Amino acid sequence: MKYLQNFSNLAYPLVRNNPLRSWPKTKNISSRNFFIVLIISFLGCSVFADTLEVCSSCEYTSVSEAIAKAKDGDEVLVKGGVYSEGNILVDKSILLKGIDDPILDGKDQSGLLTITANGVTIEGFVIQNVGTSYLKDRAGIKVDKAKNFIIRNNRLLNTFFGIYLANSSDGLVANNKLVGQAVEEMSSANAIHIWYCKRITVEDNLVRQHRDGIYLEFVDNSLIRRNTSEDNLRYGLHFMFSNNDNYFHNVFRRNGAGVAVMFSKKINMWNNVFEYNWGKASYGLLLKEIYDADIKNNAFRENTIGILVEGSTRINYLQNDFISNGWAIKISGGCLDNVISENNFLSNTFELSLKASVNNNTFDGNFWSDYNGYDLDRDGIGDVPYRPVKLFNYIVNQTPEAMVLLRSLFVDIINFSEKVSPVFTPENVIDNQPAMKQIDNTSESLSLKTH
Amino acid sequence: MFKILKYSFFDLVRSRWTYIYCAFYFLFTLSLLWLSNDLSKVTISLMNVILVLVPLIATMFGIMYYYNSREFTELLLAQPIKRTSIFIGQYFGVALSLSGSLLVGVGVPFLLYGIFGSGQIWNFLTLLMVGVFLSFIFSAIAFFIALKNENRIKGFGLGILVWLFLAVIYDGIFLLLLAVFSDYPIEGFAMGASMFNPIDLSRILILLKLDISALMGYTGAVFQKFLGTSMGMVASITILFAWVALPVWRIKRVALRKDF
């Protein structure tokens, strides 16, 4: 089976008719063929694909040998078995495919696959035992200055860095399973580490027990979706200096902290689940110095702090569910123009904590399970405004040791008296239109499904 | 002593108030379990009620029982029975019947719910243990107050005052001190102060079991480090025992010297 592979555009990976053969016959080149020819001549690497097989009884017995013999556009099929060849350099545009789960084993000594060519596809491998290094960024699969790569259906076990993408663009990392054995932050690395990249899609992966689940630094216009990131030491997902990115439908569970978004702009966070990030310094979502983000339809369940916000401006928090968190949202100074609306706050120990003296954030139209006002005109909006910051909340901000008095009768009494006549709690932190009934957010059904 | 204990106990077990007290806990726990499927939520709600109601009811009940059985006590005093066995027997009768009502009222709904199948069994047992301790502590204090005061109004007033002090005012003063000295490292003080109030100590024991310690940050870590260990558990149970032993010892002394 021979066909032409076109690596320049992922949308047309296979072109079945051969434009080279048709070139001399037809004077009138159709516009589509012309386009393809143009791309091929531009790349200057049109090839007929060969299939090279690697196994203990095949023509090639080692993966690197087969790759050395391969041309751009070839397929290298690696059959079941254990291959311990150290670091394998993939410097040609090939499809490297594992059949019956071939194992690439680094024996704790080296990284395993390094991709430096454009248009490489890696699929179906078990990659294991990279080993900790304090000097080199060893990785199970490393992509360096490459474009249009696909990494899918692999299992990476006990790798230092799992998948490491650097200076690359237009790649897809899909349906991989990365399980590490991280014990402490110092001697562990990230499962999917992306650095200086553009237009990367990371989807349907399972990452577990690394330092950070998915780490992005200087990564723009990328999409992270339907991943599950759990039991990581530091963050489930970590953005640094990355702009215009989206993450949808992910689950972050039992991480040191769910997601950290730092120094970034225009990040959309929709339909994610943040749960059981519980511990003394844990939170579901950390926002630090970010602008213009959109946090919508997420579920936050049983996190010590649902969302911790520091110095973040123009953020919309819409239609999220906050269930049984220690603090649902904790906002410290320098946060301006945030809109918190149509969220459900259900049995959180503290609903909102606000340290700033200046506040122009709005909190209208949420459902608060602690609200006990009435609705005489029956329009679904409570007639009495709700103050989400309680007196005890204010006291705990001033003297953290006072937390010892949580749930004591005295605290209930002072909270009640403050509610009747507010003196200490901030005047303008108020929901003027509290909902009477729980708002029907889609995130809840989602979170129940993934639970 | 055991004869008098038995007599007081069965006298009280036949009393209407014991049944009402027991039925209240039974219905309350049952409805909580009915409404919420989350056992830790139920434990927290129950804790709120037990920490307020058990001391209050035990104080009131203890004082009331002493004053009401005064004539019977005088009759007993005329018999050749040791004074301490009369009063200590009566006290244990009251304390046992109160904690019995609590155990039955809270325990039976949990048993029906199937507590042994869930991971909440230790939290639940801590809650019951704390409830029983509080019953013993506050009925002892009540007996002591009643013995000291012939005047019923004064006795009731003092009882309510002691309850109010330990349940509310103590925390207020505590919070005030925390706020005033917030610039100093006061975790040690915070822990010491809360260990010397049986209600606070009980509350913190349960909250630490329910993993609220993560909310408390550094202070929580200090508490968890001490109370979370078996050493801390032994220490806090010792303090609770001391809270029972001290008033009982006072009852004995007062009873021996009192002129009837």
XYZ file of C-alpha atoms in Angstrom:
711
model
C 0.000 0.000 0.000
C 1.642 3.160 -1.127
C 0.237 6.554 -0.781
C 1.467 10.025 -0.501
C 1.604 11.643 2.863
C 1.299 15.324 3.189
C 2.659 16.553 6.446
C 2.070 20.216 6.107
C -1.572 20.252 6.993
C -3.182 18.045 9.583
C -6.577 18.456 8.049
C -5.472 16.496 4.989
C -3.126 13.860 6.340
C -3.617 11.405 3.489
C -3.825 12.277 -0.124
C -4.730 9.202 -2.119
C -4.290 10.441 -5.678
C -0.755 11.041 -6.721
C -0.296 14.544 -8.048
C 3.160 13.827 -9.421
C 1.862 11.158 -11.741
C -0.959 13.346 -12.958
C 1.244 16.339 -13.469
C 2.465 15.698 -17.054
C -0.855 14.338 -18.341
C -3.193 17.141 -17.443
C -2.356 20.575 -18.636
C -5.250 21.963 -16.641
C -4.312 21.401 -13.068
C -7.296 21.575 -10.771
C -7.020 24.135 -8.031
C -6.920 21.505 -5.286
C -4.144 19.535 -6.880
C -2.305 22.697 -7.538
C -2.569 23.555 -3.875
C -1.185 20.196 -2.856
C 1.625 20.359 -5.376
C 2.469 23.777 -4.160
C 2.751 22.576 -0.584
C 4.779 19.552 -1.560
C 7.169 21.507 -3.694
C 7.399 23.992 -0.885
C 8.377 21.282 1.562
C 10.500 19.568 -1.070
C 10.023 16.226 0.555
C 7.358 14.300 -1.281
C 7.887 10.602 -0.712
C 6.384 7.203 -1.256
C 5.835 5.665 2.143
C 7.554 2.414 3.095
C 6.655 0.282 6.062
C 9.530 -0.809 8.277
C 8.835 -3.447 10.894
C 10.738 -3.865 14.123
C 10.664 -7.015 16.250
C 13.069 -9.666 17.506
C 12.675 -11.725 14.299
C 12.063 -8.870 11.815
C 14.443 -7.180 9.409
C 15.115 -4.563 12.049
C 15.592 -5.546 15.671
C 16.090 -2.084 17.085
C 13.912 0.980 16.825
C 16.762 3.436 16.283
C 18.167 1.280 13.480
C 14.801 1.310 11.697
C 14.463 5.065 12.118
C 17.971 5.562 10.752
C 16.988 3.611 7.617
C 13.581 5.260 7.244
C 12.766 8.113 4.880
C 10.351 10.963 5.531
C 6.818 9.657 5.253
C 7.610 6.058 6.178
C 5.816 4.006 8.743
C 7.850 2.281 11.429
C 5.832 -0.471 13.084
C 7.252 -1.687 16.386
C 5.877 -5.021 17.572
C 5.538 -6.247 21.147
C 8.695 -6.683 23.212
C 11.054 -4.700 25.396
C 13.406 -2.224 23.748
C 16.105 -0.668 25.905
C 18.036 1.489 23.498
C 18.492 4.621 25.560
C 17.355 7.818 23.944
C 15.873 7.338 20.452
C 16.092 10.337 18.145
C 13.179 10.747 15.756
C 14.503 13.247 13.210
C 12.333 12.241 10.255
C 8.677 12.788 9.496
C 7.529 9.270 10.229
C 4.656 7.436 11.792
C 6.115 5.497 14.722
C 3.514 3.000 15.786
C 3.539 0.352 18.473
C 1.636 -2.866 17.907
C 0.802 -5.106 20.914
C 2.190 -2.616 23.448
C 5.950 -2.594 22.814
C 7.849 -1.345 25.866
C 10.563 1.298 25.646
C 12.516 1.016 28.872
C 14.998 3.655 30.021
C 16.170 1.576 32.990
C 16.238 4.793 35.090
C 19.144 6.027 32.966
C 17.803 8.148 30.102
C 14.957 9.850 28.318
C 13.343 7.758 25.605
C 11.980 9.477 22.510
C 13.208 12.840 21.246
C 11.339 14.283 18.287
C 13.009 17.004 16.256
C 11.269 16.625 12.880
C 7.920 18.029 11.764
C 4.902 15.824 11.192
C 5.810 12.941 13.506
C 3.139 10.671 14.909
C 3.882 8.473 17.934
C 1.255 6.006 19.056
C 0.714 2.779 20.957
C 3.877 2.623 23.092
C 4.508 1.817 26.721
C 7.282 4.122 27.851
C 8.767 3.535 31.256
C 11.546 4.141 33.812
C 13.141 7.374 32.723
C 14.747 7.999 36.108
C 15.253 11.212 38.037
C 17.869 13.650 36.851
C 18.772 16.907 38.523
C 20.857 18.095 35.561
C 18.829 17.236 32.468
C 15.174 17.554 31.581
C 14.757 13.875 30.814
C 11.389 12.973 29.375
C 9.445 9.968 28.172
C 8.645 11.793 24.934
C 10.381 15.078 24.190
C 9.386 17.257 21.262
C 11.889 19.949 20.401
C 11.289 22.628 17.737
C 8.805 20.524 15.787
C 5.439 21.149 14.204
C 2.359 19.084 13.417
C 3.120 16.200 15.730
C 0.632 13.736 17.138
C 1.257 11.789 20.355
C -1.590 9.464 21.165
C -2.620 6.225 22.876
C 0.614 5.805 24.803
C 1.179 4.764 28.382
C 3.984 6.462 30.255
C 4.902 4.834 33.543
C 7.383 6.190 36.053
C 8.777 8.782 33.693
C 10.483 11.874 35.094
C 8.955 14.354 32.698
C 6.241 12.477 30.832
C 5.652 14.403 27.623
C 7.854 17.471 27.207
C 7.032 19.905 24.420
C 9.440 22.782 23.798
C 9.436 25.489 21.100
C 6.860 23.546 19.111
C 3.484 24.250 17.608
C 0.322 22.721 16.158
C 0.535 19.472 18.062
C -1.942 17.014 19.493
C -1.437 15.048 22.706
C -4.401 12.742 23.070
C -5.570 9.746 25.008
C -2.331 9.046 26.847
C -2.064 7.673 30.330
C 0.760 9.037 32.462
C 1.339 7.545 35.868
C 4.325 8.699 37.885
C 5.727 7.822 41.264
C 6.388 11.313 42.572
C 7.072 11.500 46.299
C 8.421 15.002 46.795
C 8.430 18.121 44.643
C 12.206 18.469 44.501
C 12.881 15.137 42.838
C 9.892 14.919 40.536
C 8.746 16.576 37.335
C 5.611 17.337 35.389
C 3.522 14.821 33.481
C 2.819 16.990 30.444
C 5.217 19.917 30.312
C 4.698 22.517 27.573
C 7.152 25.376 27.146
C 7.149 28.124 24.510
C 4.531 26.476 22.311
C 1.560 27.566 20.256
C -1.695 25.887 19.231
C -1.311 22.663 21.189
C -4.313 20.459 21.941
C -4.146 18.222 25.026
C -7.203 16.009 25.329
C -8.529 12.824 26.966
C -5.349 12.169 28.939
C -5.086 10.704 32.402
C -2.217 12.114 34.462
C -1.453 10.970 37.947
C 1.191 11.270 40.663
C 3.604 13.728 39.134
C 4.653 17.160 40.395
C 2.298 19.122 38.128
C -0.230 17.236 36.035
C -0.139 19.576 33.047
C 2.237 22.528 33.019
C 2.131 25.376 30.519
C 4.674 28.172 30.377
C 4.587 30.716 27.540
C 1.947 28.687 25.726
C -0.601 30.527 23.621
C -3.826 29.619 21.806
C -3.978 26.112 23.189
C -6.788 23.846 24.290
C -6.819 21.505 27.278
C -9.942 19.375 27.441
C -11.482 16.217 28.902
C -8.353 15.340 30.879
C -8.302 13.826 34.328
C -5.510 15.023 36.558
C -5.299 13.538 40.021
C -3.007 12.867 42.995
C -0.327 15.249 41.794
C 1.954 16.787 44.404
C 1.614 20.395 43.331
C -0.980 21.440 40.752
C -3.325 19.483 38.528
C -2.918 22.106 35.814
C -0.546 25.058 35.899
C -0.510 28.094 33.626
C 2.404 30.522 33.669
C 2.636 33.509 31.295
C 0.237 31.838 28.875
C -2.437 33.751 27.032
C -5.603 32.988 25.063
C -5.911 29.414 26.265
C -8.997 27.342 27.020
C -9.596 24.425 29.307
C -12.921 22.616 29.257
C -14.444 19.485 30.836
C -11.418 18.465 32.882
C -11.454 16.807 36.285
C -8.905 17.845 38.930
C -8.984 15.628 41.966
C -6.916 15.277 45.151
C -4.021 17.375 43.911
C -1.869 19.521 46.170
C -3.946 22.218 44.522
C -6.310 21.836 41.595
C -5.361 24.457 39.043
C -3.062 27.466 39.242
C -3.415 30.210 36.676
C -0.671 32.793 37.074
C 0.388 35.875 35.114
C -1.849 35.013 32.184
C -4.515 36.719 30.121
C -7.749 35.632 28.480
C -8.069 32.114 29.811
C -11.475 30.442 29.518
C -12.243 27.847 32.181
C -15.515 26.066 31.495
C -17.238 22.899 32.727
C -14.388 21.616 34.879
C -14.650 19.743 38.147
C -12.355 20.638 41.047
C -12.719 18.278 43.951
C -11.111 16.955 47.127
C -8.136 19.290 46.978
C -8.006 19.246 50.757
C -5.110 20.203 52.996
C -3.549 23.088 54.839
C -2.394 24.955 51.729
C -4.800 23.502 49.187
C -7.316 25.079 46.900
C -9.374 24.166 43.868
C -8.306 27.071 41.690
C -5.665 29.735 42.269
C -5.799 32.931 40.240
C -2.743 35.133 40.557
C -2.205 38.260 38.486
C -4.515 37.306 35.660
C -6.806 39.420 33.516
C -9.977 38.923 31.496
C -10.699 35.337 32.378
C -14.006 33.544 32.224
C -14.877 30.909 34.845
C -18.138 29.273 33.929
C -20.139 26.140 34.758
C -17.501 24.589 36.971
C -18.108 22.517 40.069
C -15.974 22.987 43.181
C -16.482 20.298 45.781
C -14.782 19.781 49.146
C -11.750 21.937 48.582
C -10.155 23.770 51.506
C -10.493 26.919 49.397
C -12.639 26.750 46.260
C -11.074 29.708 44.446
C -8.212 31.745 45.862
C -7.910 35.061 44.031
C -4.919 37.388 44.227
C -4.551 40.539 42.180
C -6.856 39.452 39.387
C -8.995 41.814 37.401
C -11.985 41.572 35.066
C -12.833 37.969 35.851
C -16.352 36.600 35.372
C -17.472 33.846 37.725
C -20.751 32.603 36.310
C -22.975 29.590 36.976
C -20.501 27.660 39.099
C -21.395 25.324 41.944
C -19.503 25.584 45.220
C -20.312 22.592 47.413
C -18.967 21.894 50.918
C -15.753 23.854 50.601
C -13.936 25.436 53.525
C -14.003 28.816 51.807
C -15.928 28.991 48.528
C -14.083 32.081 47.284
C -11.280 33.889 49.049
C -10.342 37.224 47.532
C -7.319 39.153 48.699
C -6.290 42.650 47.760
C -6.034 44.244 44.346
C -8.911 42.433 42.713
C -11.080 44.771 40.692
C -14.078 44.502 38.384
C -14.844 40.880 39.127
C -18.391 39.712 38.502
C -19.709 36.847 40.636
C -23.177 35.921 39.475
C -25.614 33.013 39.142
C -23.466 30.687 41.239
C -24.714 28.192 43.798
C -23.087 28.327 47.212
C -24.104 25.135 48.998
C -23.058 24.396 52.599
C -19.615 25.930 52.560
C -18.032 26.693 55.929
C -17.304 30.227 54.709
C -18.912 31.500 51.545
C -16.787 34.499 50.805
C -13.766 36.082 52.346
C -12.579 39.487 51.245
C -9.476 41.204 52.509
C -9.539 44.276 50.305
C -10.699 47.587 51.779
C -11.712 48.831 48.348
C -14.232 46.662 46.594
C -15.948 47.229 43.276
C -16.634 43.580 42.605
C -20.281 42.593 42.279
C -21.966 39.602 43.879
C -25.528 39.837 42.592
C -27.925 37.053 41.690
C -26.347 34.036 43.395
C -28.003 31.298 45.398
C -26.684 31.064 48.967
C -27.771 28.052 50.988
C -27.431 30.128 54.200
C -29.882 32.761 52.922
C -33.110 32.890 54.885
C -34.867 35.944 53.518
C -38.326 35.976 51.962
C -39.829 36.698 48.569
C -43.190 38.415 48.880
C -43.653 39.298 45.209
C -42.727 35.756 44.152
C -40.333 36.731 41.385
C -37.704 34.231 42.547
C -35.480 36.996 43.899
C -35.192 37.459 47.657
C -36.495 40.809 48.937
C -33.780 41.134 51.579
C -30.184 41.573 50.397
C -27.709 38.932 51.517
C -24.312 39.594 53.085
C -22.003 36.693 52.356
C -19.215 37.912 54.660
C -20.080 36.993 58.247
C -18.613 38.671 61.303
C -16.706 35.541 62.298
C -15.262 35.478 58.798
C -14.010 39.016 59.338
C -12.555 38.087 62.723
C -10.764 35.055 61.305
C -9.192 37.293 58.675
C -7.850 39.544 61.429
C -6.843 36.799 63.880
C -6.485 33.397 62.217
C -6.189 31.698 65.617
C -9.848 32.540 66.261
C -10.676 29.665 63.908
C -10.486 27.522 67.051
C -13.921 28.892 67.935
C -15.523 27.613 64.726
C -19.072 26.305 65.297
C -19.250 27.444 68.912
C -22.433 28.958 70.299
C -20.721 32.271 70.915
C -19.806 32.591 67.242
C -23.395 31.862 66.215
C -24.591 34.584 68.553
C -22.199 37.272 67.313
C -22.876 36.325 63.687
C -26.564 36.747 64.332
C -26.196 40.102 66.048
C -23.973 41.340 63.222
C -26.559 40.209 60.714
C -29.246 42.195 62.483
C -27.173 45.368 62.573
C -23.972 45.258 60.499
C -21.056 47.158 62.009
C -17.832 45.412 61.051
C -18.574 43.548 57.843
C -17.879 45.473 54.612
C -20.800 47.601 53.523
C -20.669 46.937 49.796
C -20.059 43.188 49.782
C -23.684 42.370 49.278
C -25.931 40.361 47.016
C -28.856 42.626 46.209
C -30.744 39.980 44.255
C -30.167 36.641 45.980
C -31.937 33.755 44.260
C -34.591 31.948 46.300
C -34.043 28.590 44.632
C -30.925 26.753 43.639
C -29.889 27.793 40.150
C -29.946 24.995 37.611
C -26.344 24.892 36.424
C -25.207 22.234 34.026
C -22.014 21.756 35.981
C -23.816 19.860 38.720
C -25.049 17.134 36.407
C -21.579 16.988 34.932
C -19.923 16.655 38.287
C -22.306 13.923 39.366
C -21.525 12.016 36.230
C -17.791 12.182 36.702
C -17.920 11.538 40.401
C -23.942 3.236 97.547
C -24.952 0.927 94.729
C -28.334 0.386 96.289
C -28.984 4.121 96.310
C -27.562 4.473 92.818
C -29.882 1.717 91.627
C -32.821 3.306 93.368
C -32.207 6.793 91.896
C -31.504 5.374 88.508
C -34.709 3.360 88.289
C -36.666 6.201 89.803
C -35.399 8.471 87.042
C -35.748 5.901 84.274
C -39.432 5.688 85.135
C -39.715 9.473 85.020
C -41.540 11.240 82.208
C -38.702 13.736 81.635
C -36.175 11.058 80.857
C -38.487 9.730 78.180
C -39.048 13.181 76.701
C -35.314 13.851 76.707
C -34.608 10.520 75.047
C -37.436 10.923 72.523
C -36.176 14.356 71.567
C -32.723 13.007 70.659
C -34.261 10.034 68.917
C -36.549 12.111 66.696
C -33.910 14.770 66.076
C -31.252 12.261 64.994
C -33.747 10.294 62.954
C -34.926 13.370 61.063
C -31.347 14.526 60.464
C -30.441 11.138 59.041
C -33.612 11.202 56.997
C -32.977 14.653 55.520
C -29.268 14.362 54.851
C -27.384 11.457 53.401
C -24.038 12.859 54.394
C -23.056 11.305 57.703
C -20.387 13.885 58.487
C -22.988 16.655 58.073
C -25.277 14.833 60.487
C -22.414 14.493 62.947
C -21.727 18.238 62.767
C -25.394 19.165 63.274
C -25.659 16.730 66.185
C -22.481 18.128 67.646
C -23.926 21.651 67.585
C -26.980 20.450 69.469
C -25.205 18.168 71.911
C -22.613 20.778 72.888
C -25.332 23.262 73.821
C -28.152 21.083 75.084
C -26.375 18.355 77.044
C -24.667 20.765 79.482
C -27.823 22.852 79.871
C -30.167 19.927 80.453
C -27.674 18.164 82.731
C -27.299 21.284 84.879
C -31.040 21.906 85.124
C -31.890 18.260 85.645
C -29.248 17.778 88.321
C -30.338 20.794 90.329
C -34.014 19.933 89.938
C -33.503 16.351 91.028
C -31.549 17.324 94.117
C -34.155 19.826 95.286
C -37.071 17.519 94.522
C -35.612 14.526 96.318
C -34.625 16.536 99.371
C -37.226 14.962 101.655
C -36.219 11.492 100.585
C -32.579 12.432 101.188
C -33.433 13.600 104.684
C -35.156 10.288 105.300
C -32.072 8.438 104.112
C -29.833 10.567 106.306
C -31.757 9.327 109.324
C -30.746 5.755 108.434
C -27.329 4.268 109.253
C -25.924 4.898 105.751
C -22.697 6.692 104.907
C -23.303 10.251 103.757
C -21.012 10.032 100.774
C -22.768 6.956 99.461
C -26.130 8.752 99.595
C -25.019 11.787 97.577
C -22.582 10.064 95.239
C -25.158 7.344 94.617
C -27.802 9.915 93.762
C -25.371 11.799 91.527
C -24.392 8.708 89.566
C -28.056 7.791 89.234
C -28.796 11.135 87.568
C -25.667 11.138 85.385
C -26.213 7.560 84.250
C -29.865 8.066 83.354
C -29.026 11.245 81.396
C -26.211 9.638 79.451
C -28.373 6.559 78.958
C -31.069 8.699 77.320
C -28.443 10.307 75.112
C -26.890 6.998 74.108
C -30.240 5.419 73.277
C -31.675 8.535 71.609
C -28.687 9.132 69.344
C -27.320 5.604 69.093
C -30.431 3.692 68.023
C -31.149 5.800 64.886
C -27.497 5.467 63.873
C -27.644 1.722 64.406
C -30.793 1.549 62.286
C -28.986 3.597 59.642
C -26.088 1.142 59.666
C -23.220 3.076 61.214
C -20.974 0.031 61.333
C -20.913 -0.164 57.573
C -19.544 3.348 57.149
C -16.225 4.994 57.813
C -17.803 7.455 60.204
C -17.855 5.080 63.151
C -14.994 6.780 65.004
C -16.465 10.252 64.618
C -19.737 8.916 65.890
C -18.122 7.225 68.882
C -16.196 10.413 69.710
C -19.465 12.304 69.635
C -21.129 9.846 72.008
C -18.137 9.788 74.327
C -18.105 13.573 74.490
C -21.855 13.638 75.151
C -21.525 11.178 78.043
C -18.610 13.119 79.541
C -20.554 16.371 79.335
C -23.551 14.749 81.068
C -21.322 13.571 83.925
C -19.450 16.867 84.225
C -22.456 19.142 84.283
C -24.646 17.039 86.532
C -21.739 16.929 89.014
C -21.453 20.700 88.881
C -25.215 20.930 89.310
C -25.179 18.673 92.400
C -22.382 20.674 93.904
C -24.238 23.951 93.363
C -27.468 22.535 94.763
C -25.693 21.165 97.845
C -24.096 24.523 98.520
C -27.304 26.512 98.160
C -30.413 25.930 100.204
C -32.203 28.656 98.269
C -33.659 27.099 95.131
C -33.788 30.314 93.113
C -30.170 31.021 93.908
C -29.219 27.469 92.986
C -30.957 27.568 89.619
C -29.527 31.012 88.909
C -25.992 29.874 89.678
C -26.443 26.749 87.554
C -27.566 28.761 84.540
C -24.734 31.202 85.097
C -22.125 28.429 85.111
C -23.579 26.997 81.934
C -23.700 30.423 80.290
C -20.130 31.111 81.316
C -18.696 27.884 79.931
C -20.834 27.796 76.793
C -20.737 31.441 75.737
C -18.881 33.966 77.916
C -15.682 31.931 78.131
C -15.435 31.932 74.311
C -16.091 35.649 74.239
C -13.256 36.413 76.649
C -11.075 33.943 74.792
C -11.758 35.675 71.470
C -11.075 39.057 73.016
C -7.705 37.884 74.324
C -6.866 36.397 70.924
C -7.666 39.695 69.234
C -5.706 41.779 71.752
C -2.609 39.578 71.660
C -2.768 38.710 67.975
C 0.752 40.119 67.418
C 2.248 37.444 69.648
C 2.569 33.701 69.030
C -0.537 32.592 70.893
C -1.203 29.078 69.588
C 0.025 27.610 72.856
C -2.252 29.863 74.819
C -5.157 29.142 72.457
C -4.705 25.444 72.982
C -4.292 25.682 76.738
C -7.303 27.929 77.147
C -9.575 25.736 75.068
C -8.475 22.608 76.905
C -9.659 23.990 80.210
C -13.232 24.440 79.085
C -14.911 21.038 78.681
C -17.309 22.349 76.028
C -14.508 23.841 73.918
C -12.358 20.777 74.340
C -15.221 18.519 73.224
C -15.924 20.708 70.200
C -12.309 20.736 69.075
C -11.966 16.987 69.549
C -14.870 16.395 67.179
C -13.855 19.056 64.659
C -10.353 17.625 64.393
C -11.866 14.212 63.736
C -13.966 15.729 60.965
C -10.859 17.107 59.286
C -11.803 20.732 59.723
C -8.212 21.161 60.865
C -7.283 21.965 57.266
C -9.295 25.169 57.616
C -7.417 26.260 60.685
C -4.073 26.683 58.958
C -1.160 26.988 61.347
C -3.247 26.907 64.530
C -4.992 23.794 63.247
C -1.624 22.196 62.614
C -0.589 22.902 66.207
C -3.838 21.432 67.511
C -3.700 18.434 65.223
C -0.115 17.779 66.207
C -1.086 17.593 69.852
C -4.677 16.343 69.963
C -4.425 14.206 66.828
C -1.863 11.898 68.442
C -2.729 9.212 70.980
C -0.820 11.243 73.579
C -3.117 14.205 73.000
C -6.182 11.991 73.072
C -5.088 10.545 76.427
C -4.390 14.058 77.721
C -7.780 15.408 76.683
C -9.624 12.412 78.135
C -7.656 12.912 81.351
C -8.780 16.519 81.468
C -12.395 15.480 80.910
C -12.032 12.960 83.737
C -10.586 15.669 85.945
C -13.628 17.778 85.160
C -15.800 14.939 86.500
C -13.561 14.108 89.457
C -13.160 17.636 90.782
C -16.876 18.399 91.387
C -17.480 14.852 92.679
C -14.694 15.325 95.200
C -16.236 18.666 96.203
C -19.661 17.016 96.561
C -18.124 14.521 98.945
C -16.479 17.170 101.075
C -19.525 19.423 101.201
C -21.819 16.479 101.947
C -19.666 15.381 104.880
C -19.653 18.794 106.519
C -23.112 19.984 105.676
C -25.558 20.489 108.475
C -29.060 19.305 107.523
